[in-house]
Short mmCIF file of C-alpha atoms in Angstrom, two decimals:
data_model
loop_
_atom_site.label_atom_id
_atom_site.label_comp_id
_atom_site.label_asym_id
_atom_site.label_seq_id
_atom_site.Cartn_x
_atom_site.Cartn_y
_atom_site.Cartn_z
CA MET A 1 -45.02 -6.94 3.62
CA MET A 2 -47.60 -4.37 4.71
CA GLU A 3 -51.23 -5.24 3.99
CA ASN A 4 -51.73 -2.01 2.05
CA PRO A 5 -48.35 -0.34 1.49
CA SER A 6 -49.76 2.32 -0.84
CA VAL A 7 -51.85 3.68 2.05
CA SER A 8 -49.48 3.13 4.97
CA GLY A 9 -46.32 4.26 3.24
CA ALA A 10 -42.71 3.60 4.16
CA SER A 11 -42.58 6.32 6.83
CA THR A 12 -45.18 4.51 8.96
CA VAL A 13 -43.03 1.40 9.26
CA LEU A 14 -39.77 3.31 9.75
CA ASN A 15 -41.27 5.52 12.48
CA ARG A 16 -42.75 2.49 14.24
CA TRP A 17 -39.39 0.72 14.07
CA GLU A 18 -37.61 3.61 15.76
CA GLU A 19 -40.38 4.09 18.32
CA GLU A 20 -39.61 0.55 19.43
CA GLY A 21 -36.08 1.66 20.21
CA LYS A 22 -34.33 0.27 17.13
CA LYS A 23 -32.22 3.00 15.58
CA LEU A 24 -31.70 2.78 11.82
CA THR A 25 -28.36 3.33 10.16
CA LYS A 26 -27.75 4.77 6.71
CA TRP A 27 -26.31 1.43 5.61
CA GLU A 28 -29.53 -0.37 6.59
CA LEU A 29 -31.69 2.19 4.81
CA SER A 30 -29.58 1.93 1.65
CA ARG A 31 -29.94 -1.85 1.73
CA VAL A 32 -33.72 -1.55 2.09
CA ILE A 33 -33.89 0.85 -0.86
CA LYS A 34 -31.79 -1.52 -2.96
CA GLU A 35 -34.10 -4.44 -2.19
CA LEU A 36 -37.24 -2.43 -2.89
CA ARG A 37 -35.84 -1.34 -6.26
CA LYS A 38 -34.88 -4.91 -7.04
CA TYR A 39 -38.51 -5.97 -6.60
CA ARG A 40 -39.80 -2.88 -8.43
CA ARG A 41 -41.44 -1.40 -5.33
CA PHE A 42 -40.45 2.05 -6.50
CA SER A 43 -43.04 4.04 -4.57
CA LEU A 44 -41.98 2.47 -1.27
CA ALA A 45 -38.31 3.02 -2.08
CA LEU A 46 -39.02 6.68 -2.80
CA GLY A 47 -40.89 6.85 0.52
CA VAL A 48 -37.74 5.73 2.33
CA TYR A 49 -35.81 8.62 0.78
CA GLU A 50 -38.55 11.04 1.75
CA TRP A 51 -38.33 9.76 5.34
CA ILE A 52 -34.54 10.21 5.28
CA HIS A 53 -34.96 13.86 4.27
CA GLU A 54 -37.51 14.35 7.07
CA GLN A 55 -34.74 13.52 9.54
CA GLY A 56 -32.82 16.71 8.75
CA ASP A 57 -29.04 16.40 8.98
CA ARG A 58 -29.10 13.04 10.74
CA PHE A 59 -28.12 11.07 7.61
CA ARG A 60 -25.49 12.04 5.04
CA VAL A 61 -27.06 12.13 1.57
CA SER A 62 -24.56 11.58 -1.25
CA THR A 63 -24.93 12.43 -4.93
CA SER A 64 -25.46 8.70 -5.51
CA ASP A 65 -28.50 8.93 -3.24
CA THR A 66 -29.70 11.98 -5.14
CA ALA A 67 -29.30 10.16 -8.45
CA ILE A 68 -31.22 7.13 -7.19
CA GLN A 69 -33.97 9.39 -5.86
CA LEU A 70 -34.22 11.13 -9.23
CA ASP A 71 -34.54 7.74 -10.90
CA LEU A 72 -37.32 6.74 -8.50
CA ILE A 73 -39.17 10.04 -9.01
CA SER A 74 -39.09 9.38 -12.75
CA LYS A 75 -40.53 5.90 -12.28
CA VAL A 76 -43.21 6.93 -9.76
CA HIS A 77 -44.21 10.44 -10.88
CA GLY A 78 -42.92 10.66 -14.43
CA VAL A 79 -39.93 12.11 -16.22
CA LEU A 80 -41.11 15.74 -16.01
CA SER A 81 -41.19 15.52 -12.21
CA ALA A 82 -37.67 14.07 -12.29
CA GLU A 83 -36.56 16.94 -14.53
CA GLU A 84 -38.06 19.48 -12.12
CA TYR A 85 -36.28 17.77 -9.22
CA PHE A 86 -32.96 17.94 -11.10
CA LEU A 87 -33.33 21.66 -11.93
CA LYS A 88 -33.88 22.48 -8.24
CA LEU A 89 -30.73 20.67 -7.12
CA PRO A 90 -27.78 22.78 -5.97
CA ASP A 91 -24.79 22.75 -8.33
CA THR A 92 -22.84 20.63 -5.84
CA ALA A 93 -25.38 17.82 -6.31
CA LYS A 94 -25.17 17.88 -10.10
CA ASP A 95 -22.41 15.50 -11.07
CA ASN A 96 -21.98 12.59 -13.49
CA ARG A 97 -24.35 10.44 -11.39
CA THR A 98 -27.30 12.82 -11.32
CA TYR A 99 -26.78 13.82 -14.96
CA GLY A 100 -26.66 10.12 -15.83
CA ALA A 101 -29.88 9.45 -13.93
CA LEU A 102 -31.70 12.22 -15.81
CA LEU A 103 -30.29 10.97 -19.12
CA ASN A 104 -31.57 7.51 -18.31
CA ALA A 105 -35.01 8.94 -17.50
CA TYR A 106 -35.15 10.75 -20.85
CA VAL A 107 -34.09 7.62 -22.71
CA GLN A 108 -36.65 5.43 -20.95
CA ALA A 109 -39.31 7.94 -22.01
CA LYS A 110 -37.85 8.06 -25.55
CA MET A 111 -37.43 11.82 -25.25
CA LYS A 112 -34.78 11.96 -27.95
CA GLU A 113 -34.24 15.72 -28.22
CA LYS A 114 -33.87 16.23 -24.48
CA ALA A 115 -31.54 13.24 -24.20
CA GLU A 116 -29.36 14.56 -27.04
CA SER A 117 -29.26 18.02 -25.50
CA LEU A 118 -28.33 16.62 -22.09
CA ILE A 119 -25.49 14.46 -23.36
CA VAL A 120 -24.02 17.56 -25.05
CA ASP A 121 -23.96 19.18 -21.60
CA MET A 122 -22.42 16.03 -20.17
CA ARG A 123 -19.66 16.13 -22.80
CA ASP A 124 -18.95 19.79 -22.01
CA LYS A 125 -18.70 19.04 -18.28
CA GLY A 126 -16.50 15.98 -18.78
CA TYR A 127 -19.21 13.55 -17.64
CA ALA A 128 -19.22 11.53 -20.88
CA MET A 129 -15.76 9.99 -20.66
CA HIS A 130 -16.87 6.44 -19.92
CA SER A 131 -19.06 3.90 -21.69
CA LEU A 132 -22.31 4.05 -19.69
CA PRO A 133 -23.82 7.31 -21.05
CA PHE A 134 -22.92 6.16 -24.57
CA ASN A 135 -24.58 2.79 -23.95
CA VAL A 136 -27.73 4.49 -22.72
CA MET A 137 -27.91 6.76 -25.76
CA MET A 138 -27.19 3.88 -28.13
CA THR A 139 -30.09 1.86 -26.71
CA LEU A 140 -32.35 4.83 -27.43
CA TYR A 141 -31.18 5.02 -31.04
CA MET A 142 -31.50 1.28 -31.38
CA LYS A 143 -35.09 1.31 -30.12
CA LEU A 144 -35.82 4.11 -32.59
CA LYS A 145 -34.04 2.08 -35.31
CA GLU A 146 -31.65 4.95 -35.97
CA TYR A 147 -28.71 2.62 -36.52
CA GLU A 148 -26.46 5.21 -38.17
CA LYS A 149 -26.61 7.23 -34.94
CA VAL A 150 -25.41 4.16 -33.02
CA ILE A 151 -22.43 3.85 -35.37
CA GLU A 152 -21.69 7.55 -34.82
CA MET A 153 -21.56 6.96 -31.06
CA ILE A 154 -19.28 3.96 -31.52
CA THR A 155 -17.00 6.03 -33.76
CA GLU A 156 -16.84 8.78 -31.12
CA MET A 157 -15.88 6.26 -28.46
CA LEU A 158 -13.11 4.87 -30.65
CA GLU A 159 -11.79 8.33 -31.54
CA LYS A 160 -11.76 9.46 -27.90
CA ASN A 161 -10.30 6.15 -26.66
CA ILE A 162 -13.31 5.61 -24.41
CA LYS A 163 -13.09 2.03 -23.20
CA MET A 164 -15.94 -0.14 -24.42
CA ASP A 165 -17.54 -2.62 -22.06
CA ILE A 166 -19.47 -5.78 -22.91
CA TYR A 167 -22.70 -3.82 -23.35
CA SER A 168 -21.09 -1.43 -25.84
CA TYR A 169 -19.90 -4.37 -27.91
CA ASN A 170 -23.27 -6.13 -27.71
CA ILE A 171 -25.03 -3.01 -28.96
CA TRP A 172 -22.50 -2.74 -31.79
CA VAL A 173 -23.11 -6.37 -32.77
CA THR A 174 -26.85 -5.81 -32.71
CA THR A 175 -26.64 -2.68 -34.83
CA CYS A 176 -24.51 -4.37 -37.51
CA GLY A 177 -26.97 -7.27 -37.62
CA SER A 178 -29.96 -4.93 -37.76
CA MET A 179 -28.33 -3.19 -40.72
CA GLY A 180 -28.09 -6.55 -42.45
CA SER A 181 -24.31 -6.92 -42.41
CA VAL A 182 -23.22 -10.40 -41.34
CA GLU A 183 -19.61 -9.54 -42.18
CA LYS A 184 -19.49 -6.47 -39.92
CA MET A 185 -21.31 -8.28 -37.13
CA GLU A 186 -18.74 -11.06 -37.20
CA GLU A 187 -15.91 -8.51 -37.36
CA VAL A 188 -17.17 -6.94 -34.13
CA LEU A 189 -17.28 -10.37 -32.49
CA GLN A 190 -13.65 -10.96 -33.50
CA ARG A 191 -12.75 -7.55 -32.08
CA MET A 192 -14.40 -8.53 -28.80
CA LYS A 193 -12.37 -11.72 -28.66
CA LEU A 194 -9.15 -9.76 -29.17
CA ASP A 195 -10.02 -7.36 -26.35
CA SER A 196 -8.41 -8.92 -23.26
CA SER A 197 -10.84 -7.11 -20.93
CA ILE A 198 -13.93 -8.53 -22.66
CA TYR A 199 -15.40 -12.01 -22.59
CA PRO A 200 -18.34 -12.47 -24.98
CA ASN A 201 -21.26 -13.47 -22.74
CA TRP A 202 -24.52 -15.31 -23.33
CA THR A 203 -26.17 -12.05 -24.34
CA THR A 204 -23.67 -11.64 -27.16
CA TYR A 205 -24.42 -15.02 -28.66
CA SER A 206 -28.16 -14.80 -28.04
CA THR A 207 -28.18 -11.50 -29.91
CA MET A 208 -26.14 -12.96 -32.75
CA ALA A 209 -28.46 -15.98 -32.92
CA THR A 210 -31.41 -13.63 -33.31
CA MET A 211 -29.65 -11.74 -36.09
CA TYR A 212 -28.71 -14.92 -37.92
CA MET A 213 -32.32 -16.11 -37.66
CA ASN A 214 -33.56 -12.83 -39.11
CA MET A 215 -31.18 -13.34 -42.04
CA GLY A 216 -32.22 -16.96 -42.57
CA LEU A 217 -28.85 -18.37 -41.42
CA THR A 218 -30.32 -21.05 -39.17
CA GLU A 219 -27.21 -23.21 -38.77
CA LYS A 220 -25.17 -20.25 -37.58
CA ALA A 221 -28.04 -19.38 -35.23
CA ARG A 222 -27.97 -22.89 -33.76
CA ASP A 223 -24.21 -22.69 -33.22
CA CYS A 224 -24.70 -19.44 -31.31
CA LEU A 225 -27.41 -20.97 -29.14
CA LYS A 226 -25.00 -23.73 -28.13
CA LYS A 227 -22.55 -21.02 -27.06
CA VAL A 228 -25.35 -19.38 -25.04
CA GLU A 229 -25.75 -22.60 -23.07
CA SER A 230 -22.03 -22.84 -22.40
CA ARG A 231 -22.03 -19.37 -20.85
CA ILE A 232 -24.94 -19.69 -18.44
CA THR A 233 -23.83 -19.04 -14.87
CA ALA A 234 -25.12 -21.10 -11.97
CA ARG A 235 -28.04 -18.97 -10.75
CA ASP A 236 -28.99 -17.09 -13.90
CA ARG A 237 -32.49 -18.02 -15.08
CA ILE A 238 -32.92 -15.45 -17.83
CA PRO A 239 -30.83 -17.21 -20.52
CA TYR A 240 -33.19 -20.18 -20.33
CA HIS A 241 -36.13 -17.94 -21.18
CA TYR A 242 -34.38 -16.68 -24.29
CA LEU A 243 -33.24 -20.16 -25.30
CA LEU A 244 -36.81 -21.44 -25.05
CA SER A 245 -38.10 -18.58 -27.15
CA LEU A 246 -35.36 -18.73 -29.78
CA TYR A 247 -35.50 -22.51 -30.20
CA GLY A 248 -39.26 -22.14 -30.53
CA SER A 249 -38.71 -19.61 -33.31
CA LEU A 250 -36.41 -22.13 -34.99
CA ALA A 251 -39.23 -24.73 -34.80
CA SER A 252 -36.95 -27.01 -32.76
CA LYS A 253 -39.43 -28.77 -30.52
CA GLU A 254 -36.89 -31.31 -29.23
CA GLU A 255 -34.51 -28.52 -28.23
CA VAL A 256 -37.29 -26.61 -26.48
CA TYR A 257 -38.10 -29.64 -24.33
CA ARG A 258 -34.40 -30.33 -23.72
CA ILE A 259 -33.82 -26.76 -22.49
CA TRP A 260 -36.93 -26.99 -20.32
CA LYS A 261 -35.65 -30.17 -18.72
CA ALA A 262 -32.24 -28.58 -18.08
CA TYR A 263 -33.92 -25.47 -16.63
CA LYS A 264 -35.99 -27.52 -14.19
CA SER A 265 -33.03 -29.64 -13.16
CA ASN A 266 -31.04 -26.54 -12.20
CA PHE A 267 -33.76 -24.74 -10.26
CA PRO A 268 -36.10 -26.18 -7.61
CA SER A 269 -38.88 -23.83 -8.67
CA ILE A 270 -39.63 -22.02 -11.92
CA TRP A 271 -40.87 -18.44 -12.07
CA ASN A 272 -44.02 -17.44 -13.92
CA LEU A 273 -41.78 -15.93 -16.62
CA GLY A 274 -40.20 -19.33 -17.15
CA TYR A 275 -43.56 -21.01 -17.65
CA HIS A 276 -44.62 -18.15 -19.90
CA ALA A 277 -41.52 -18.61 -22.08
CA MET A 278 -42.06 -22.38 -22.32
CA ILE A 279 -45.77 -22.19 -23.12
CA ALA A 280 -45.18 -19.36 -25.63
CA SER A 281 -42.67 -21.54 -27.48
CA LEU A 282 -44.98 -24.56 -27.55
CA VAL A 283 -47.86 -22.41 -28.77
CA ARG A 284 -45.59 -21.07 -31.52
CA LEU A 285 -44.83 -24.69 -32.44
CA ASP A 286 -48.57 -25.53 -32.47
CA ASP A 287 -47.94 -28.08 -29.71
CA ILE A 288 -51.14 -27.19 -27.89
CA GLU A 289 -51.31 -30.48 -25.97
CA GLY A 290 -47.81 -29.92 -24.65
CA ALA A 291 -48.69 -26.32 -23.81
CA LYS A 292 -51.73 -27.46 -21.83
CA ARG A 293 -49.65 -29.99 -19.90
CA ILE A 294 -47.15 -27.29 -18.92
CA PHE A 295 -50.05 -24.98 -18.07
CA ASP A 296 -51.53 -27.58 -15.71
CA GLU A 297 -48.10 -27.99 -14.12
CA TRP A 298 -47.90 -24.23 -13.67
CA LEU A 299 -51.34 -24.14 -12.04
CA SER A 300 -50.20 -26.55 -9.36
CA ALA A 301 -46.80 -24.87 -8.83
CA ARG A 302 -47.55 -21.13 -9.19
CA SER A 303 -47.31 -18.76 -6.26
CA THR A 304 -49.35 -16.05 -8.01
CA TYR A 305 -51.73 -16.17 -10.97
CA ASP A 306 -50.40 -14.37 -14.02
CA PRO A 307 -53.11 -13.96 -16.71
CA ARG A 308 -50.45 -13.57 -19.38
CA VAL A 309 -49.73 -17.30 -19.08
CA SER A 310 -53.30 -18.44 -19.70
CA ASN A 311 -53.75 -15.80 -22.41
CA LEU A 312 -51.17 -17.66 -24.51
CA ILE A 313 -53.38 -20.72 -24.78
CA MET A 314 -56.55 -18.70 -25.30
CA GLY A 315 -54.77 -16.82 -28.06
CA TRP A 316 -53.84 -20.08 -29.81
CA TYR A 317 -57.46 -21.27 -29.75
CA VAL A 318 -58.71 -17.99 -31.18
CA LYS A 319 -55.98 -17.82 -33.82
CA ASN A 320 -56.96 -21.29 -34.99
CA GLY A 321 -60.69 -20.52 -35.11
CA LEU A 322 -61.53 -22.65 -32.05
CA LEU A 323 -63.81 -20.14 -30.33
CA ASP A 324 -65.75 -22.76 -28.36
CA GLU A 325 -62.52 -24.12 -26.91
CA ALA A 326 -61.40 -20.58 -26.02
CA GLU A 327 -64.68 -19.95 -24.19
CA ALA A 328 -64.41 -23.25 -22.34
CA PHE A 329 -60.81 -22.53 -21.39
CA LEU A 330 -61.79 -19.13 -20.00
CA GLU A 331 -64.55 -20.75 -17.93
CA ASN A 332 -61.94 -23.13 -16.53
CA VAL A 333 -59.71 -20.19 -15.63
CA PHE A 334 -62.52 -18.74 -13.54
CA GLU A 335 -63.27 -22.13 -11.96
CA VAL A 336 -59.69 -22.53 -10.69
CA GLY A 337 -59.75 -19.00 -9.25
CA GLY A 338 -57.58 -17.53 -11.99
CA LYS A 339 -57.39 -13.88 -12.96
CA VAL A 340 -57.97 -12.20 -16.30
CA ASN A 341 -56.84 -8.87 -17.69
CA SER A 342 -57.89 -6.57 -20.51
CA ASN A 343 -55.91 -8.59 -23.03
CA THR A 344 -57.84 -11.74 -22.04
CA TRP A 345 -61.09 -10.11 -23.07
CA GLU A 346 -59.65 -8.64 -26.24
CA ILE A 347 -58.36 -12.08 -27.28
CA LEU A 348 -61.88 -13.48 -26.88
CA ALA A 349 -63.27 -10.45 -28.72
CA GLU A 350 -61.01 -11.31 -31.67
CA GLY A 351 -62.69 -14.71 -31.85
CA TYR A 352 -66.11 -13.09 -32.07
CA ILE A 353 -64.86 -10.52 -34.59
CA ALA A 354 -63.66 -13.34 -36.84
CA LYS A 355 -67.19 -14.78 -36.75
CA GLN A 356 -68.71 -11.30 -37.20
CA GLN A 357 -70.54 -11.52 -33.86
CA ILE A 358 -70.46 -7.80 -33.16
CA SER A 359 -72.49 -7.70 -29.94
CA GLU A 360 -70.46 -10.47 -28.31
CA ALA A 361 -67.20 -8.82 -29.35
CA LEU A 362 -68.31 -5.49 -27.88
CA THR A 363 -69.35 -7.17 -24.65
CA CYS A 364 -65.77 -8.44 -24.36
CA MET A 365 -64.36 -5.01 -25.12
CA LYS A 366 -66.49 -3.52 -22.35
CA GLU A 367 -65.14 -6.16 -19.97
CA ALA A 368 -61.62 -5.23 -21.08
CA VAL A 369 -62.21 -1.59 -20.12
CA SER A 370 -63.26 -2.53 -16.59
CA ALA A 371 -60.65 -5.25 -16.00
CA GLU A 372 -57.88 -4.85 -13.44
CA GLY A 373 -55.01 -2.78 -14.84
CA ALA A 374 -57.12 -1.48 -17.74
CA VAL A 375 -55.64 2.00 -17.29
CA HIS A 376 -52.58 0.79 -19.21
CA TRP A 377 -54.54 -1.01 -21.94
CA LYS A 378 -55.18 0.13 -25.49
CA PRO A 379 -56.97 -2.11 -28.01
CA LYS A 380 -55.32 -3.31 -31.19
CA PRO A 381 -55.99 -0.86 -34.04
CA ALA A 382 -56.98 -3.71 -36.36
CA ASN A 383 -59.73 -4.82 -33.99
CA ILE A 384 -61.23 -1.35 -33.76
CA SER A 385 -61.06 -0.86 -37.53
CA THR A 386 -62.74 -4.21 -38.18
CA LEU A 387 -65.49 -3.57 -35.66
CA LEU A 388 -66.18 -0.16 -37.19
CA ALA A 389 -66.32 -1.68 -40.66
CA LEU A 390 -68.71 -4.42 -39.49
CA CYS A 391 -70.99 -1.86 -37.85
CA ASP A 392 -71.03 0.21 -41.04
CA GLU A 393 -71.73 -2.82 -43.22
CA GLU A 394 -74.69 -3.77 -41.05
CA SER A 395 -75.78 -0.15 -40.53
CA ASP A 396 -75.60 -1.06 -36.85
CA LEU A 397 -75.72 2.37 -35.22
CA GLU A 398 -76.48 0.94 -31.77
CA ASN A 399 -73.33 -1.17 -31.59
CA LYS A 400 -71.31 1.62 -33.17
CA GLU A 401 -72.33 3.84 -30.27
CA VAL A 402 -71.24 1.11 -27.85
CA LEU A 403 -67.84 0.96 -29.56
CA PHE A 404 -67.48 4.74 -29.37
CA GLU A 405 -68.31 4.61 -25.67
CA VAL A 406 -65.57 2.00 -25.12
CA MET A 407 -63.07 4.20 -26.98
CA LYS A 408 -64.18 7.20 -24.96
CA GLN A 409 -63.58 5.37 -21.68
CA ILE A 410 -59.98 4.58 -22.63
CA GLY A 411 -59.31 8.11 -23.84
CA CYS A 412 -59.26 7.38 -27.56
CA LEU A 413 -62.29 9.41 -28.60
CA ASP A 414 -62.28 13.16 -29.19
CA ASN A 415 -65.25 15.04 -30.64
CA GLY A 416 -66.73 11.82 -31.96
CA LYS A 417 -63.51 10.73 -33.67
CA ILE A 418 -61.26 7.87 -32.64
CA THR A 419 -57.82 9.12 -31.62
CA GLY A 420 -54.85 7.97 -29.56
CA GLU A 421 -52.44 6.66 -32.18
CA THR A 422 -54.59 3.65 -33.00
CA GLU A 423 -54.10 4.21 -36.71
CA SER A 424 -50.32 3.97 -36.50
CA GLY A 425 -50.47 1.08 -34.12
CA SER A 426 -47.99 2.59 -31.67
CA ASN A 427 -50.38 1.94 -28.80
CA LEU A 428 -51.00 -1.63 -29.84
CA SER A 429 -51.57 -3.65 -26.71
CA SER A 430 -51.31 -7.39 -26.69
CA ASP A 431 -49.71 -10.19 -24.78
CA ARG A 432 -46.46 -11.18 -26.43
CA SER A 433 -43.96 -13.92 -25.99
CA TYR A 434 -41.35 -13.41 -23.28
CA VAL A 435 -39.17 -12.09 -26.07
CA ASP A 436 -40.89 -9.62 -28.37
CA ASP A 437 -40.55 -11.28 -31.77
CA ASP A 438 -40.42 -7.93 -33.53
CA ASP A 439 -37.63 -6.47 -31.44
CA THR A 440 -35.82 -9.31 -29.73
CA GLU A 441 -32.39 -7.75 -29.89
CA SER A 442 -33.43 -4.45 -28.30
CA ASN A 443 -35.33 -6.09 -25.48
CA LEU A 444 -32.45 -8.43 -24.80
CA LEU A 445 -29.95 -5.61 -24.55
CA LEU A 446 -32.20 -3.42 -22.41
CA SER A 447 -32.61 -6.32 -20.00
CA GLN A 448 -28.85 -6.72 -19.71
CA ILE A 449 -27.60 -3.14 -19.50
CA PRO A 450 -27.45 -2.16 -15.82
CA GLU A 451 -29.32 0.88 -14.59
CA THR A 452 -27.45 4.16 -14.86
CA LEU A 453 -27.35 4.14 -11.09
#
């Protein structure tokens, strides 16, 4: 709640609290850290741990604390800093928790070789005798689309009688579907049902629905989505987001509106992510009037302005060649005090690129570079390639220099050549639906698997 927490830091508040005569307990500090992590305030949470260590031997620090601190260091300072922290730990602090935290850091960074090397060490030390490290590794292989490696991990678990949990089964289902085997996917589901310790949850059926959709089995997908609804617990919002997205992908407008109505009836307020999921589905269905109505509702109900929501509608206008409408919509965003991000400007730039208005497109790209949060933005490779081609066709050296300057500012220009993985597209940056259409199953599973800690 501090006005500028990044400057003040956690220690300022904790010291002030104790100066007022209120002594903190370890239980209270652990609860604070848990809450800060829940709301992704990782730097502040790490600051609490740093304050704890400043107190000397006053508080007992467990290996669970050490593991959580390692996780926070990875999130705040990067995986190499977390690795350095781990290497400096005494042997007594290196147990299954801290090893698991480092493994999770490697996996999040997609550092495959280091993750594979670490899990070998974990096997040797007896720290890989339960499902969680296997689940973490399998999500890495799944994200890398190395499905045979996932099956190898499953086989190892079966051979060693390592008990699978719901996440293990869900990954197995996903892998079979990704490999195109409906029969094996359904066999895994039957195996889940026969396991008395497992109850297939909404994630299971949402994943299967996605797989059936990918295989063109729409009726089976619909049956699974009905099972998703039957497994939603009272206060869980996330299944509604996936239902909205998946029904939108099935072109089921009536179902999208029905789910939206049920969502609103169960919750007094809807998060930005909920509005984003609904508007993304309506945009996918080309129901732009409906999307605008929901957008207006969001404007009156929102607590914070999320530019990703308005970008959905702008993107629809541009995709459909309605550049004037996109410009007018952006003006309206500014009028209501809304925010924009780099993707907002790139979306508008795409409209100008389609009309071969090079100068206007480059003006937008320059705005994208200076927008809030631009440090994490990379332009779409296709946009850069098209702009370069247009400049060459027109022999427009002036605008080509402007484009090179933009690329230089975002670190994608080296010795006059465009770099930074733009050719492969791995740095492609764009607003997507709540569920990434290209990798729904992986995102779904990653959102459901609990943190290693």
